[in-house]
Coordinates of C-alpha atoms and ligand atoms in Angstrom, one line a residue:
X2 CA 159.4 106.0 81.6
X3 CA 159.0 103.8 84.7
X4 CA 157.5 100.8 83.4
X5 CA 157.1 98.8 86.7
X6 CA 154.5 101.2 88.6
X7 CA 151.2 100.5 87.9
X8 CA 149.2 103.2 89.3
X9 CA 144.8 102.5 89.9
X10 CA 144.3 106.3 90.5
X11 CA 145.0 109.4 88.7
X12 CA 145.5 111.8 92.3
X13 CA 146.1 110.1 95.9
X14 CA 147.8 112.4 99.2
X15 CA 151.1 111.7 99.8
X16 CA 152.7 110.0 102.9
X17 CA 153.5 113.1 104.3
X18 CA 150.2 114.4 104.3
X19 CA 150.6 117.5 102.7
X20 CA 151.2 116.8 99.3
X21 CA 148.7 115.9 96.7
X22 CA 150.1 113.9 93.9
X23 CA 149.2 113.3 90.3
X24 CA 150.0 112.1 87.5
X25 CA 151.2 114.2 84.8
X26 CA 148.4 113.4 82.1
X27 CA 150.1 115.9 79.3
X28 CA 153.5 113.1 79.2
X29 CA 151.1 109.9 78.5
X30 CA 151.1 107.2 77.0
X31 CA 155.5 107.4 76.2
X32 CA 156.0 108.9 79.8
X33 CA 154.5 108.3 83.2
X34 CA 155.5 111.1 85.3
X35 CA 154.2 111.8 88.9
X36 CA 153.7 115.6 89.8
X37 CA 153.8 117.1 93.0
X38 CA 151.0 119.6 93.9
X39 CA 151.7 121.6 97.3
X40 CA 149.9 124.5 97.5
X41 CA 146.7 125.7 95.9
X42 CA 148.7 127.5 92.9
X43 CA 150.1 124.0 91.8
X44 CA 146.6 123.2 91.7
X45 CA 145.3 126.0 90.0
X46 CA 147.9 125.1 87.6
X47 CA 147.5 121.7 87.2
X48 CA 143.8 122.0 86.0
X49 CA 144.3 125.1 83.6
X50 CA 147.4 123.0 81.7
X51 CA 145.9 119.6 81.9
X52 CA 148.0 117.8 83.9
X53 CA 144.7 117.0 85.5
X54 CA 141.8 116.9 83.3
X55 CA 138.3 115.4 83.2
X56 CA 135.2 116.2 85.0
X57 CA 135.2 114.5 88.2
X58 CA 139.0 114.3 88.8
X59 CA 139.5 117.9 87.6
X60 CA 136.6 118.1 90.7
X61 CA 138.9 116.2 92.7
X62 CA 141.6 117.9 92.2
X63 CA 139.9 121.5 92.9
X64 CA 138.6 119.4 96.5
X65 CA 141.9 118.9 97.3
X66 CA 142.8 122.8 96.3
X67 CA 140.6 123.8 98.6
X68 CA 142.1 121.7 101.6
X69 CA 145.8 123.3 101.1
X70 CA 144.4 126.8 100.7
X71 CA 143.0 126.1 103.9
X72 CA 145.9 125.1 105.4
X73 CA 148.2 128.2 104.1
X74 CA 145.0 130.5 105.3
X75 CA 144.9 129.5 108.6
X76 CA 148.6 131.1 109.1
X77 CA 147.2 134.6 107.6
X78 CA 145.9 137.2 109.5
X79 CA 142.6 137.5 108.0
X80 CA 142.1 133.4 107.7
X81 CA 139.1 133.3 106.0
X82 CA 139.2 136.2 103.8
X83 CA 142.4 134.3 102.0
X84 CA 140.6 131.2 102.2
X85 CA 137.8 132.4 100.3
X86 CA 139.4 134.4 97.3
X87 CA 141.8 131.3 97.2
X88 CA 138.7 128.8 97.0
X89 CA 137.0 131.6 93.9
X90 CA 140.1 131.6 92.4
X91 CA 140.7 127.4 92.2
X92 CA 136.7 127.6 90.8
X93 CA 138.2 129.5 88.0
X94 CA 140.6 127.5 87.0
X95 CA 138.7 125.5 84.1
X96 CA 134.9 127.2 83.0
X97 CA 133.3 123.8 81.5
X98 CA 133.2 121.3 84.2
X99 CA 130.9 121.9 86.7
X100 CA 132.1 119.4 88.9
X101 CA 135.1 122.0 89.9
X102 CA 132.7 124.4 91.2
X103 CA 130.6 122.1 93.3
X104 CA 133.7 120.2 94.7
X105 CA 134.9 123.3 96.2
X106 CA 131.8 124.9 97.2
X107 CA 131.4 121.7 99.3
X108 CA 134.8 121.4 100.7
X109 CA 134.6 125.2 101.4
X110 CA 131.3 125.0 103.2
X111 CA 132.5 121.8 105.5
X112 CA 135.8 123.9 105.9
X113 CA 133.3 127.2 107.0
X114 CA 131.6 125.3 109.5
X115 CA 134.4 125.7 111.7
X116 CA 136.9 127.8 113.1
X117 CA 140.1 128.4 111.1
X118 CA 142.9 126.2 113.0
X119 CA 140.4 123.1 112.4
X120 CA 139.5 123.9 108.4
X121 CA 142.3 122.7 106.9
X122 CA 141.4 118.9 109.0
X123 CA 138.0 119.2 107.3
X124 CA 138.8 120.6 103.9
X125 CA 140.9 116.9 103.8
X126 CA 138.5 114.8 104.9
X127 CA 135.4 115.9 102.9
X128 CA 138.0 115.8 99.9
X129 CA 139.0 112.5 100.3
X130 CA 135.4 111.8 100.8
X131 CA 134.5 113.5 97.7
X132 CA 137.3 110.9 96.0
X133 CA 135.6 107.7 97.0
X134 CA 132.3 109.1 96.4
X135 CA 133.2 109.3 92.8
X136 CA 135.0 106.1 92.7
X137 CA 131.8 104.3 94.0
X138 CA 129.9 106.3 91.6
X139 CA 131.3 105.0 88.4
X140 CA 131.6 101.5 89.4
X141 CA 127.6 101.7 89.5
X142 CA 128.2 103.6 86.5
X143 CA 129.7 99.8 85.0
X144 CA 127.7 98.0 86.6
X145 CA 124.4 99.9 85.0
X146 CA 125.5 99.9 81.8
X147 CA 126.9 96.6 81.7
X148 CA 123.1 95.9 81.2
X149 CA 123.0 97.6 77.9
X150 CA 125.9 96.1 76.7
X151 CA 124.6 92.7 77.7
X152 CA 121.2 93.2 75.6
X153 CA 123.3 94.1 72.7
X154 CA 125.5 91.2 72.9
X155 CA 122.0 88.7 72.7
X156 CA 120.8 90.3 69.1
X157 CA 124.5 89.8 68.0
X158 CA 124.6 86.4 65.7
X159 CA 128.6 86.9 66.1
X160 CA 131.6 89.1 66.3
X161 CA 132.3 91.5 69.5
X162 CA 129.9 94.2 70.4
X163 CA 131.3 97.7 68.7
X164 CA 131.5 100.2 70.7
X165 CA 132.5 103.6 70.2
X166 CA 133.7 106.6 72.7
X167 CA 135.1 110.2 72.3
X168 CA 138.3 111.8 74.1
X169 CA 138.9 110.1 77.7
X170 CA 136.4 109.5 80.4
X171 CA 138.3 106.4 81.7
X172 CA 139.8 105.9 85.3
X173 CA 142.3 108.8 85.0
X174 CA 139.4 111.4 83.9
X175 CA 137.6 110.3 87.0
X176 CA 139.3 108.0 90.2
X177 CA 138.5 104.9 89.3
X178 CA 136.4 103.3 86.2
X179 CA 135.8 105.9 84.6
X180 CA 132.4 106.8 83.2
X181 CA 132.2 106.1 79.7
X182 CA 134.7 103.1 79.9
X183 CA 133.0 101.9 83.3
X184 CA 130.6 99.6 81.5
X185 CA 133.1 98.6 78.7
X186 CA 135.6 97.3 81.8
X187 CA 132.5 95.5 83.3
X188 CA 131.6 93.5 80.1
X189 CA 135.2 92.7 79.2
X190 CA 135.4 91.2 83.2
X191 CA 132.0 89.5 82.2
X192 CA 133.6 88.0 79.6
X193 CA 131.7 90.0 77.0
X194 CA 133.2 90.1 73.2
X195 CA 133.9 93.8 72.9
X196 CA 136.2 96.1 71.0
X197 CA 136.1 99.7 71.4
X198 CA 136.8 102.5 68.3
X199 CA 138.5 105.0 69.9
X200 CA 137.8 109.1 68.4
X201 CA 141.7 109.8 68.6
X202 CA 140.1 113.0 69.7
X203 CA 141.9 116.5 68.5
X204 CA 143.3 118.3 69.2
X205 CA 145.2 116.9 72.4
X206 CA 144.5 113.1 71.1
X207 CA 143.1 112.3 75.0
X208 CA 141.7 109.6 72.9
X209 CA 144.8 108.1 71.3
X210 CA 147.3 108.8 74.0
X211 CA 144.7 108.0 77.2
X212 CA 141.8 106.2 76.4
X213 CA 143.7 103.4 74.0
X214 CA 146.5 103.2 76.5
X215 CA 144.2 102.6 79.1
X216 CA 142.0 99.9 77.7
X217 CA 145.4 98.7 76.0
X218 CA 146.8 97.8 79.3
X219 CA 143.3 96.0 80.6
X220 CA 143.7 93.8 77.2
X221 CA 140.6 95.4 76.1
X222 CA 140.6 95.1 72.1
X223 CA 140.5 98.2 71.0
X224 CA 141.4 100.8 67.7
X225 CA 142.7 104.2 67.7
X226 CA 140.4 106.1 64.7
X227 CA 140.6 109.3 63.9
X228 CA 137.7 111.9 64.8
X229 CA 135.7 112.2 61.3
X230 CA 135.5 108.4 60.7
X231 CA 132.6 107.7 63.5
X232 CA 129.7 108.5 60.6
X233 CA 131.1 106.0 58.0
X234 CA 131.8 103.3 60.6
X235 CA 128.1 103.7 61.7
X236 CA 127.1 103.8 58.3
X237 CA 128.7 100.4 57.5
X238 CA 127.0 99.0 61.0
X239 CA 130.4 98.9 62.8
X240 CA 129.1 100.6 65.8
X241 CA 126.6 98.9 68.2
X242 CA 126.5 101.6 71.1
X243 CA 128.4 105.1 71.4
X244 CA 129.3 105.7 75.3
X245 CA 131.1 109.0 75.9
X246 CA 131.4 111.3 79.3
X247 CA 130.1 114.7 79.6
X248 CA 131.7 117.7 81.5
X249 CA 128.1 119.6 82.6
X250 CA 124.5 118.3 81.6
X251 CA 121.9 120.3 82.0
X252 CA 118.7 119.0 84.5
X253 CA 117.1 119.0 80.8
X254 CA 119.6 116.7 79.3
X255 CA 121.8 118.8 77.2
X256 CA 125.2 117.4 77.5
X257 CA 128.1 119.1 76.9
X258 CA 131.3 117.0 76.1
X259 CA 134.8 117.3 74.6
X260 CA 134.5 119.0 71.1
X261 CA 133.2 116.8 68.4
X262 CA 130.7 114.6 70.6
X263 CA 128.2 117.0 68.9
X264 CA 128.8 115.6 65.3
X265 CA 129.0 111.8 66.5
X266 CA 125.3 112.2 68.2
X267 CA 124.5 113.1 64.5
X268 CA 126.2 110.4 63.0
X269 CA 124.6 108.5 65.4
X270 CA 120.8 109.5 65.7
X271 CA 120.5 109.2 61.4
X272 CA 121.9 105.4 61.5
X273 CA 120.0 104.5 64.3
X274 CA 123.2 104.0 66.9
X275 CA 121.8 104.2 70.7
X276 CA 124.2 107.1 71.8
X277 CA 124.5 106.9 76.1
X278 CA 125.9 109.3 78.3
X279 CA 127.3 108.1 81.4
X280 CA 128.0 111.0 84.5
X281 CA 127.8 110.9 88.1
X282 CA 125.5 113.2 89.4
X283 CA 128.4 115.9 90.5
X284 CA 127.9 116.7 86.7
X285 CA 124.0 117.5 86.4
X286 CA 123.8 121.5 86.7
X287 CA 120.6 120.7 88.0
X288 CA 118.8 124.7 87.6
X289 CA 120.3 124.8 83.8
X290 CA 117.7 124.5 81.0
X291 CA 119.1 124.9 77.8
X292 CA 123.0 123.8 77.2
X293 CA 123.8 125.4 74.2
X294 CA 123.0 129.3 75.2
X295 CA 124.0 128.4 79.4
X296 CA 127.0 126.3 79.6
X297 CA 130.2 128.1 79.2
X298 CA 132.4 126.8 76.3
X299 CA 135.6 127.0 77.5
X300 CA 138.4 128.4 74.6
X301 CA 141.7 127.3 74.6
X302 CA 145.6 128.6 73.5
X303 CA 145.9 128.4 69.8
X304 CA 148.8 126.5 70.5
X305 CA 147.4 123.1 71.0
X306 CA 145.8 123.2 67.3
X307 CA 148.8 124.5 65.7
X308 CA 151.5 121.6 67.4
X309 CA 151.4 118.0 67.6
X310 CA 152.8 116.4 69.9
X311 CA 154.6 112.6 69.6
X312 CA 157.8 110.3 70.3
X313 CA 160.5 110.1 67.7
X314 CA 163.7 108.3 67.9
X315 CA 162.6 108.2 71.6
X316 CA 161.9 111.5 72.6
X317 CA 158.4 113.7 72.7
X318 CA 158.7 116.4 70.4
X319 CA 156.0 118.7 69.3
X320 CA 155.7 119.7 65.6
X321 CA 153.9 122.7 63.9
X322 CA 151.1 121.5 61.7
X323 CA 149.6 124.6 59.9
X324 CA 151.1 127.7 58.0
X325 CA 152.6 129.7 60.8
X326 CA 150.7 133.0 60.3
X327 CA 147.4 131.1 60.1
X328 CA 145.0 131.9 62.3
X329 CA 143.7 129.2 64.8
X330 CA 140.7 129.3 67.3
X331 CA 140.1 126.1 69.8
X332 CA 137.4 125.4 71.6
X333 CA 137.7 122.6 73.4
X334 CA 133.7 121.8 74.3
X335 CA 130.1 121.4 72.0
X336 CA 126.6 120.9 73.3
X337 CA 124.9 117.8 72.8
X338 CA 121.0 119.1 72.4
X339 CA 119.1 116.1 74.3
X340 CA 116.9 114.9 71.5
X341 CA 120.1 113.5 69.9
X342 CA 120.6 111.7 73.6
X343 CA 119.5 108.2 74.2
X344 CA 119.7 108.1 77.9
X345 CA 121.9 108.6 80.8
X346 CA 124.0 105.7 82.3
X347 CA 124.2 107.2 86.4
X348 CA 125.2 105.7 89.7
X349 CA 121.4 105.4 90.4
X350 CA 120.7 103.5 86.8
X351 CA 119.8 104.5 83.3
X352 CA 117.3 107.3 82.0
X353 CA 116.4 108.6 79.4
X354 CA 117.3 112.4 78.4
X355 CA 114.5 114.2 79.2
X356 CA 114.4 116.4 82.9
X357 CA 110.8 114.5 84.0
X358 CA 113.2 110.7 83.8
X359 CA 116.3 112.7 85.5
X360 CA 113.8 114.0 88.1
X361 CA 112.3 110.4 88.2
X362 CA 116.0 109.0 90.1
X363 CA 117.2 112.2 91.2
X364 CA 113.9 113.5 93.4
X365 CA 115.5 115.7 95.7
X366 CA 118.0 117.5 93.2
X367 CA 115.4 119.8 91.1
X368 CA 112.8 122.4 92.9
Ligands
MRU412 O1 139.5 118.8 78.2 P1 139.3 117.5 79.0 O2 140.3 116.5 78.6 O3 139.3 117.8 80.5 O4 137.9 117.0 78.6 C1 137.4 115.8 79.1 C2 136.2 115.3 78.5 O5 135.6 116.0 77.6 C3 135.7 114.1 79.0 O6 134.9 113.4 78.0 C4 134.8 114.4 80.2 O7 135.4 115.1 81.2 C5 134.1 113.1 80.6 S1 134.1 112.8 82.3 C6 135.0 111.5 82.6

């Protein structure tokens, strides 16, 4: 592991122009490996085995795609017939986060505008674009919901604000900030009393290997739990204020997020816990209505249920949990109906979850 490097992003271009680079998400927190991505296979890659993962970056990532299919189609004969099946094909590379499909329909459409020899220019430019975009996003993401952290700290006689967040959407989901961990960095840089529970989040612990190891190197207190012990801690008034992410939210408010958000919502809305979403607004699927019969749950290989994966004696090994011939299903995504949702936490402020508040600060997104 290279402990000197420090990295701030999760996916920058390389010197050299043509190579996108990333880091290798499925080797944290015991290794920090860079990966190379060259062409749009090593993206396609990339975001279907979770070396990249998380709404916006997974978007990021796709943007990026799209730029080096461009650049391999513009040496094909038919240029934009390859550019196109390569763009439907990096759109099918993860079904749950809608912020894949609308990154590369807008890097395809800046890339369309022109002829072929100057696409691949574009495609880069309205990807990198798309990068700071969503790094600017979540800071107002912090600095929004630093004001409901705030209000909870003045009705607190003593002891840090609690709060609690599911699987990662911290800087390496996103580019910068993250979304759920955007506020928490803000407060702690206020000089706000927190500490974080941490969902170690099964079953590939993006919680225990990602989010802890990144608040752990801010200094931000924070303690791994596992997944089922949110209802008893908010029984026992340990948690002040649930932040997670979400992956797609409908323009009615249902929000889907990493599996198990679901059952902390509950756990939440019968102790009286505010539970916040935070999302830029590259994750509203603005013309959805209902979450839980329109937004595609995406189903993963067995595989990542039936092995766990640590270090011992210094080396990541992976270990079979249950009976071999027992069968396993995984899906990775639930539906958070949005009754059970206090409010959004957005670049533009907070709302609540209903579509008349979401129309109320994003006007020109819904008909
Ligand atoms: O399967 P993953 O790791 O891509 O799922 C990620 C999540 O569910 C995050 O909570 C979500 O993307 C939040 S956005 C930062």
């Amino acid at each position: 592991m290279n402990t000197d490097w420090i990295p701030t992003r999760p996916i920058w271009l390389a010197p050299d122009d043509k190579t996108v680079q990333v880091i290798d998400q499925r080797r944290l927190p015991h290794e920090l490996v860079v990966m190379d991505i060259e062409n749009e296979d090593d993206a396609i890659r990339a975001i279907s085995e979770m070396v990249v993962r998380g709404a916006p970056l997974i978007g990021v990532t796709g943007a990026y795609a799209v730029y080096l299919a461009a650049v391999r189609a513009a040496a094909d004969p038919d240029p934009e017939g390859r550019f196109k099946r390569a763009c439907e094909r990096i759109k099918a590379a993860r079904p749950t986060a809608v912020n894949l499909v609308w990154a590369v329909d807008r890097v395809q459409s800046a890339a369309l505008r022109l002829a072929p020899e100057a696409r691949a220019e574009a495609a880069k430019k309205e990807a990198a674009r798309i990068a700071e975009e969503e790094a600017e996003n979540c800071r107002m993401i912090g600095r929004h919901g630093l004001s409901l952290i705030e209000e909870i700290q003045k009705t607190k006689a003593a002891g840090p604000v609690n709060l609690l967040t599911h699987c990662n959407a911290g800087w390496l989901a996103c580019v910068e900030y993250g979304t759920a961990t955007a506020p928490m960095y803000a407060a702690f840089e206020a000089g706000i009393d927190i500490h974080v529970w941490v969902d170690e989040t099964r079953p590939l612990n993006q919680g225990s290997r990602l989010t802890a190891w990144e608040l752990g190197r801010r200094g931000i207190p924070h303690t791994v739990v596992a997944d089922n012990a949110g209802g008893h801690l908010m029984q026992h008034g340990m948690v002040d204020l649930v932040i997670v992410g979400t992956d797609r939210t409908t323009g009615t408010g249902d929000v889907a997020n990493k599996i198990g958000t679901y059952l902390k919502a509950l756990a939440a809305a019968d102790n009286k816990v505010p539970f916040y979403v935070a999302l830029p607004s590259s994750t509203f699927d603005w013309g959805l209505t209902d979450g839980v019969s329109q937004i595609p749950i995406e189903e993963r290989n067995s595989e990542e249920i039936r092995y766990v994966q640590g270090l011992c004696d210094g080396q990541v090994l992976s270990v079979l949990v249950p009976p071999s011939d027992s069968p396993v299903v995984n899906y990775a995504f639930d539906v958070t109906p949005a009754r059970l949702v206090t409010g959004f936490i957005t670049e533009r402020g907070i709302c609540r979850a209903t579509a008349e508040d979401i129309r109320r600060l994003f006007p020109e997104k819904i008909a």
